[in-house]
CSV table of C-alpha atoms in Angstrom, one decimal:
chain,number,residue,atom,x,y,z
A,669,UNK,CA,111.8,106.9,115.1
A,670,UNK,CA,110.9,102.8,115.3
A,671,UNK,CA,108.5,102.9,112.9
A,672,UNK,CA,105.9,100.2,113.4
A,673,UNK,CA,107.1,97.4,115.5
A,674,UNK,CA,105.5,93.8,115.8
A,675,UNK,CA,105.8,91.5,118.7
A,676,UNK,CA,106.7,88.5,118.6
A,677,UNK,CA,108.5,87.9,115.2
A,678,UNK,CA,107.7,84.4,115.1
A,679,UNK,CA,105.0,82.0,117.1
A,680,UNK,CA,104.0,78.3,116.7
A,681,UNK,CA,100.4,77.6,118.6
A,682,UNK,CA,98.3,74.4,119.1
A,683,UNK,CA,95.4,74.4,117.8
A,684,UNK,CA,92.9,76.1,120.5
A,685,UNK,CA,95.7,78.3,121.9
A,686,UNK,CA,95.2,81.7,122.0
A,687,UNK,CA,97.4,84.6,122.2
A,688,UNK,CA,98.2,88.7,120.8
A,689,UNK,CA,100.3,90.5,118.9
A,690,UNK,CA,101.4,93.6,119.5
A,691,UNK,CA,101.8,96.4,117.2
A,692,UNK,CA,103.1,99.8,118.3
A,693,UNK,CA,103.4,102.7,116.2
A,694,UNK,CA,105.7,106.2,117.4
A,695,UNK,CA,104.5,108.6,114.2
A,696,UNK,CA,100.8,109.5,116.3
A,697,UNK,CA,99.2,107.9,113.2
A,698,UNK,CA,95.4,107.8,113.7
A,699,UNK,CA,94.6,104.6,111.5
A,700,UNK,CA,96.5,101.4,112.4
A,701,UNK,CA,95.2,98.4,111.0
A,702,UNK,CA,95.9,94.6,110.7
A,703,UNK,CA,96.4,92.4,107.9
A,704,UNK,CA,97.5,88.7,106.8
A,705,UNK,CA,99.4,87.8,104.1
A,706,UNK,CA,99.1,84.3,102.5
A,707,UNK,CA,100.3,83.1,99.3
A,708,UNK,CA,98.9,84.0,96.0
A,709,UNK,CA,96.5,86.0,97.9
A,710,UNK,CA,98.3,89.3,98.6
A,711,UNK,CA,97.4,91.0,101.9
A,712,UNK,CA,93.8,90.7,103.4
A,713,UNK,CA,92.2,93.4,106.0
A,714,UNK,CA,91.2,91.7,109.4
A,715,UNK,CA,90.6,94.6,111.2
A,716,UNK,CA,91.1,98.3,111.3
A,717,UNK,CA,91.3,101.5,113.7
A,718,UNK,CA,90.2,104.8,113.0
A,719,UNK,CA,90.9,106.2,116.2
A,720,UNK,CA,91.7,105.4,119.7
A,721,UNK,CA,88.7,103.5,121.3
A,722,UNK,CA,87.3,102.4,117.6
A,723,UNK,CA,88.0,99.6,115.6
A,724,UNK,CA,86.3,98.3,112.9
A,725,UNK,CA,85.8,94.9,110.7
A,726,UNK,CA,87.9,94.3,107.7
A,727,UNK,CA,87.6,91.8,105.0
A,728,UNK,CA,88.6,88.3,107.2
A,729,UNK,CA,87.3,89.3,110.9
A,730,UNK,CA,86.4,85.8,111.9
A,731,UNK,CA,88.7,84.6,114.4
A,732,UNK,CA,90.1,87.4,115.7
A,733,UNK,CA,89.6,90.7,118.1
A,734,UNK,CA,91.3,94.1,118.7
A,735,UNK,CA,91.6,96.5,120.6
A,736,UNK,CA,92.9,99.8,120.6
A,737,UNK,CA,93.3,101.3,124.1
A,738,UNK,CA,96.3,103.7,123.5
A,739,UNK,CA,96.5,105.6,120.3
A,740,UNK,CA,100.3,103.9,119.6
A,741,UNK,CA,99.0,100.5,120.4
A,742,UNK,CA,96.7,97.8,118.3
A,743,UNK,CA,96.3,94.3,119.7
A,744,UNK,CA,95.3,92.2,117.4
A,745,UNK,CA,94.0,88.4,119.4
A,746,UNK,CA,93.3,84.9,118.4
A,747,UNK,CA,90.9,83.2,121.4
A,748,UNK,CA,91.4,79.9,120.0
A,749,UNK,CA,93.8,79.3,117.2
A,750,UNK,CA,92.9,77.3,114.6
A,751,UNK,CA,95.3,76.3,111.4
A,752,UNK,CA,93.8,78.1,109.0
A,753,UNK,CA,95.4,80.7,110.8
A,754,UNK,CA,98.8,80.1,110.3
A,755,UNK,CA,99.9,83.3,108.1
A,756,UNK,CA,102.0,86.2,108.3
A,757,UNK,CA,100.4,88.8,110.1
A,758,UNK,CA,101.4,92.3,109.0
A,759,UNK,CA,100.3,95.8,111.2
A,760,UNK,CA,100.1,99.4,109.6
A,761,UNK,CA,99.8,102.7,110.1
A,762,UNK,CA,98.4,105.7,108.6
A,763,UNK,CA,97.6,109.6,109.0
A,764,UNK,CA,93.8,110.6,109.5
A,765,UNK,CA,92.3,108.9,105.8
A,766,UNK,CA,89.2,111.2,106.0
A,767,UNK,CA,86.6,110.4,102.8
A,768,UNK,CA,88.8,112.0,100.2
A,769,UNK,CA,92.4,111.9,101.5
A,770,UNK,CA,94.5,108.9,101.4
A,771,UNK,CA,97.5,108.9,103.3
A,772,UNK,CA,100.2,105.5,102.1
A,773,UNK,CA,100.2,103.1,104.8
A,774,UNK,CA,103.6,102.6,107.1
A,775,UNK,CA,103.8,98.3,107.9
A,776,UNK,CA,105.9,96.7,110.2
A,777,UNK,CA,107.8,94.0,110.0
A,778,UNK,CA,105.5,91.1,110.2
A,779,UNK,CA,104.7,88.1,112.6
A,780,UNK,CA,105.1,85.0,111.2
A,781,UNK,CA,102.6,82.7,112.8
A,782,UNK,CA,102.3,78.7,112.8
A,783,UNK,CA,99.1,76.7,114.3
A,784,UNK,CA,99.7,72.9,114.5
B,91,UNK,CA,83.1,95.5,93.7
B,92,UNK,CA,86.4,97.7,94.1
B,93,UNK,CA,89.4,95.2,93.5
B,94,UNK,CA,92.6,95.3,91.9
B,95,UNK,CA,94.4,92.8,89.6
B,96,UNK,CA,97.8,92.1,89.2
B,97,UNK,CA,97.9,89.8,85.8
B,98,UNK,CA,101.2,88.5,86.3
B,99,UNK,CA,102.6,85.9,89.4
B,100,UNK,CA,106.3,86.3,87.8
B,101,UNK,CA,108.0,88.9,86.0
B,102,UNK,CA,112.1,87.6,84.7
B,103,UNK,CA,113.9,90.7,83.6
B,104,UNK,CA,117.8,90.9,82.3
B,105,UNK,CA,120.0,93.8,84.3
B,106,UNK,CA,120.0,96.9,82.8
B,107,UNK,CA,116.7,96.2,81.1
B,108,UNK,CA,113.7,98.2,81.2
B,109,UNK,CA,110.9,96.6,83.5
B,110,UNK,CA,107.0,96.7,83.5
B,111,UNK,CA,105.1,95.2,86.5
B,112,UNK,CA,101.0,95.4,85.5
B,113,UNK,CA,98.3,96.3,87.2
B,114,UNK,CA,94.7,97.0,86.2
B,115,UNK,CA,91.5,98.2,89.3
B,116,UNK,CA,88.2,98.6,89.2
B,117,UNK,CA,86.8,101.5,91.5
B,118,UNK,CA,84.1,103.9,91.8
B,119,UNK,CA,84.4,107.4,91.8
B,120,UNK,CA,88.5,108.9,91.4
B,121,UNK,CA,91.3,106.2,91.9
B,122,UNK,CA,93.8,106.6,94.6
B,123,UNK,CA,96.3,104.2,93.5
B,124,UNK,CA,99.3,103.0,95.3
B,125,UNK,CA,102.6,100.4,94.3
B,126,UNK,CA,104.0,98.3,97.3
B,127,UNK,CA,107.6,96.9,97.4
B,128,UNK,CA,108.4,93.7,99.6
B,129,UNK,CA,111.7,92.2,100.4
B,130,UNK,CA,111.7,88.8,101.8
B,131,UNK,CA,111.1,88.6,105.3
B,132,UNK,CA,110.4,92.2,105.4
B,133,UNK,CA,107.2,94.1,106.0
B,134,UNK,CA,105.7,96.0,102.8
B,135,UNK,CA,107.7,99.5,101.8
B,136,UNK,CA,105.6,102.1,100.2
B,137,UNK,CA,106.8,103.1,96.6
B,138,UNK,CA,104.4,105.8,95.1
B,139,UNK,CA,101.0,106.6,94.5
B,140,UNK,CA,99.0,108.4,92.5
B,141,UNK,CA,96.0,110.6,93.5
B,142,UNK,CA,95.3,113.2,90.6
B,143,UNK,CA,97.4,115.2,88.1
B,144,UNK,CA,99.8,114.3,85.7
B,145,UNK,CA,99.6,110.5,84.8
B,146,UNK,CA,103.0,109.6,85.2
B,147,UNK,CA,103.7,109.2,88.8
B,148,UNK,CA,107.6,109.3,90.4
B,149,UNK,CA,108.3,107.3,92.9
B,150,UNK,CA,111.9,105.9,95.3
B,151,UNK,CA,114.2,103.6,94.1
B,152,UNK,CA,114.0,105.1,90.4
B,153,UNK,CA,110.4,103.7,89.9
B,154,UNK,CA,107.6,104.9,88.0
B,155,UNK,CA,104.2,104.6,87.4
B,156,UNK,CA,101.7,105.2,84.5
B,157,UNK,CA,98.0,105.8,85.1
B,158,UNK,CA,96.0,105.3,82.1
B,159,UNK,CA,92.0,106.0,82.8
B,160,UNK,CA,90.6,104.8,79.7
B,161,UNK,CA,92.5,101.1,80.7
B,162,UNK,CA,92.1,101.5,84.1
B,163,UNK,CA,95.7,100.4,84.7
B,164,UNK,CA,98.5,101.7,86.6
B,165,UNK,CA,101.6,100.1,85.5
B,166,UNK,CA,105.0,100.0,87.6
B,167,UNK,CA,108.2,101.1,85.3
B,168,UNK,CA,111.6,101.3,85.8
B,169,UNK,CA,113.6,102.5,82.8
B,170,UNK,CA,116.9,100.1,83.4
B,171,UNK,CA,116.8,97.1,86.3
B,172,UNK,CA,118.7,96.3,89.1
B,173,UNK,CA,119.5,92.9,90.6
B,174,UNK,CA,118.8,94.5,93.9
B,175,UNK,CA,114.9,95.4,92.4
B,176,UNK,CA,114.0,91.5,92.7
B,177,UNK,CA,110.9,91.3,95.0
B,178,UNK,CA,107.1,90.9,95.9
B,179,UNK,CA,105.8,94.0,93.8
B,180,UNK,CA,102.0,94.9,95.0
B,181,UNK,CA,99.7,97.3,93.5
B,182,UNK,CA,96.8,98.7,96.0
B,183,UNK,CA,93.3,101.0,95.4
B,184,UNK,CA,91.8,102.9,97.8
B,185,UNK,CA,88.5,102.2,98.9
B,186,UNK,CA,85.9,103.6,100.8
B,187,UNK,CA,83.8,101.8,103.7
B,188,UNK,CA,81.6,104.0,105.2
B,189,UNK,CA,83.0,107.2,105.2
B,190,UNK,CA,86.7,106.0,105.9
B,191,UNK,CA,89.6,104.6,103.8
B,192,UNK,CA,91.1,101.4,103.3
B,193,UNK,CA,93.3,99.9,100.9
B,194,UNK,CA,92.6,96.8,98.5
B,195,UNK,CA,95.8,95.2,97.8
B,196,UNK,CA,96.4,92.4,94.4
B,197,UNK,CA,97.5,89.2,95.1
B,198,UNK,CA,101.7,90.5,94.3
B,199,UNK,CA,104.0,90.3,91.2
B,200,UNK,CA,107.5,88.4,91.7
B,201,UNK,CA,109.9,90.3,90.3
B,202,UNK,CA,113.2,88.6,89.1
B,203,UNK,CA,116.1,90.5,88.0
B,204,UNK,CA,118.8,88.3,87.0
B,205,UNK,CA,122.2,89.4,86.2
């Protein structure tokens, strides 16, 4: 088993770029979610997924879409980057957290992301 | 609000001694509580958690965890330490957002273990 992978490990964008990352998950986790990590701040919830076709807003939306087409997969896309963007951008996985279960998140290994 | 506070940026530790990495929430209803371990340039590793029962939680790597209701704390133990424990230490709550769960994560703890 991979896990959770990210692609790309690394990326450097102008500002008004945009692009996606990639997460990819091969446990048949239901929740995936996406989250940045910036310093001091610990790790903030863009976006999350309950389920193939659903996805939800997190704590720090603005900026960004997902999509979840394919259970494994969660895109995660910046339409125009700007530098208050650059952050490390960390995916996760989990079993079915119904209202009263909590599963422990799985993460991958991050995507360290620049905007100039 | 449901958040989670981690009082400490740095914790310096000698090898062999015994290490305490706080943490303190505030959440409605039960706490699900988890501890987070991250390496440098590596994603976050899960370490233990606590969801109900006894109050001291076991966890990998020979760490521990104490829940304490009446402080609302869960602190991360680990009776002797290793140079090799030195990292970004990250206590998380669960929380609930309309019917589903998410995770509130403190800002981190730097753990230093020097030899």
């Amino acid at each position: 088993n991979a896990g959770v992978t990210q692609t790309p490990k690394f990326r450097v964008l102008k500002t008004g770029q945009s692009m996606t990352l990639l997460c990819a998950q091969d446990m048949n986790h239901e929740y995936m979610y996406w989250y940045r990590q910036d310093p001091g701040m610990g790790l903030r919830l863009i976006h999350y997924s309950v389920g193939e076709g659903t996805t939800a807003k997190g704590e720090v939306p603005d900026g960004y879409n997902v999509s979840r087409l394919k259970k494994q997969n969660f895109l995660l896309g910046l339409e125009s980057a700007a530098p208050s963007q650059t952050s490390v951008y960390f995916c996760a996985s989990s079993y079915n957290g119904l209202a009263g279960v909590q599963y422990e998140q799985y993460f991958g290994p991050g995507t360290r992301l620049t905007v100039t | 609000a449901q958040s989670v506070a981690q009082p400490e940026d740095q914790v310096n530790v000698a090898e062999g001694n015994p290490l305490t990495v706080k943490c303190t929430y505030s959440v409605s209803g039960n706490p699900y509580l988890f501890w987070y371990v991250q390496y440098p340039n590596r994603g976050l590793q899960f370490l233990l958690k606590y969801i109900t029962g006894d109050n001291l939680v076991k966890g990998s790597y020979g760490f521990e965890a104490e829940f304490n209701k009446s402080q609302t704390s869960f602190h991360l133990k680990k009776p002797s330490a290793l140079v090799s424990d030195s990292a970004l230490y990250f206590c998380a709550v669960r929380a609930l957002s309309g019917g589903y769960n998410k995770l509130i994560f403190g800002a981190g703890t730097r753990l230093a273990v020097h030899p």
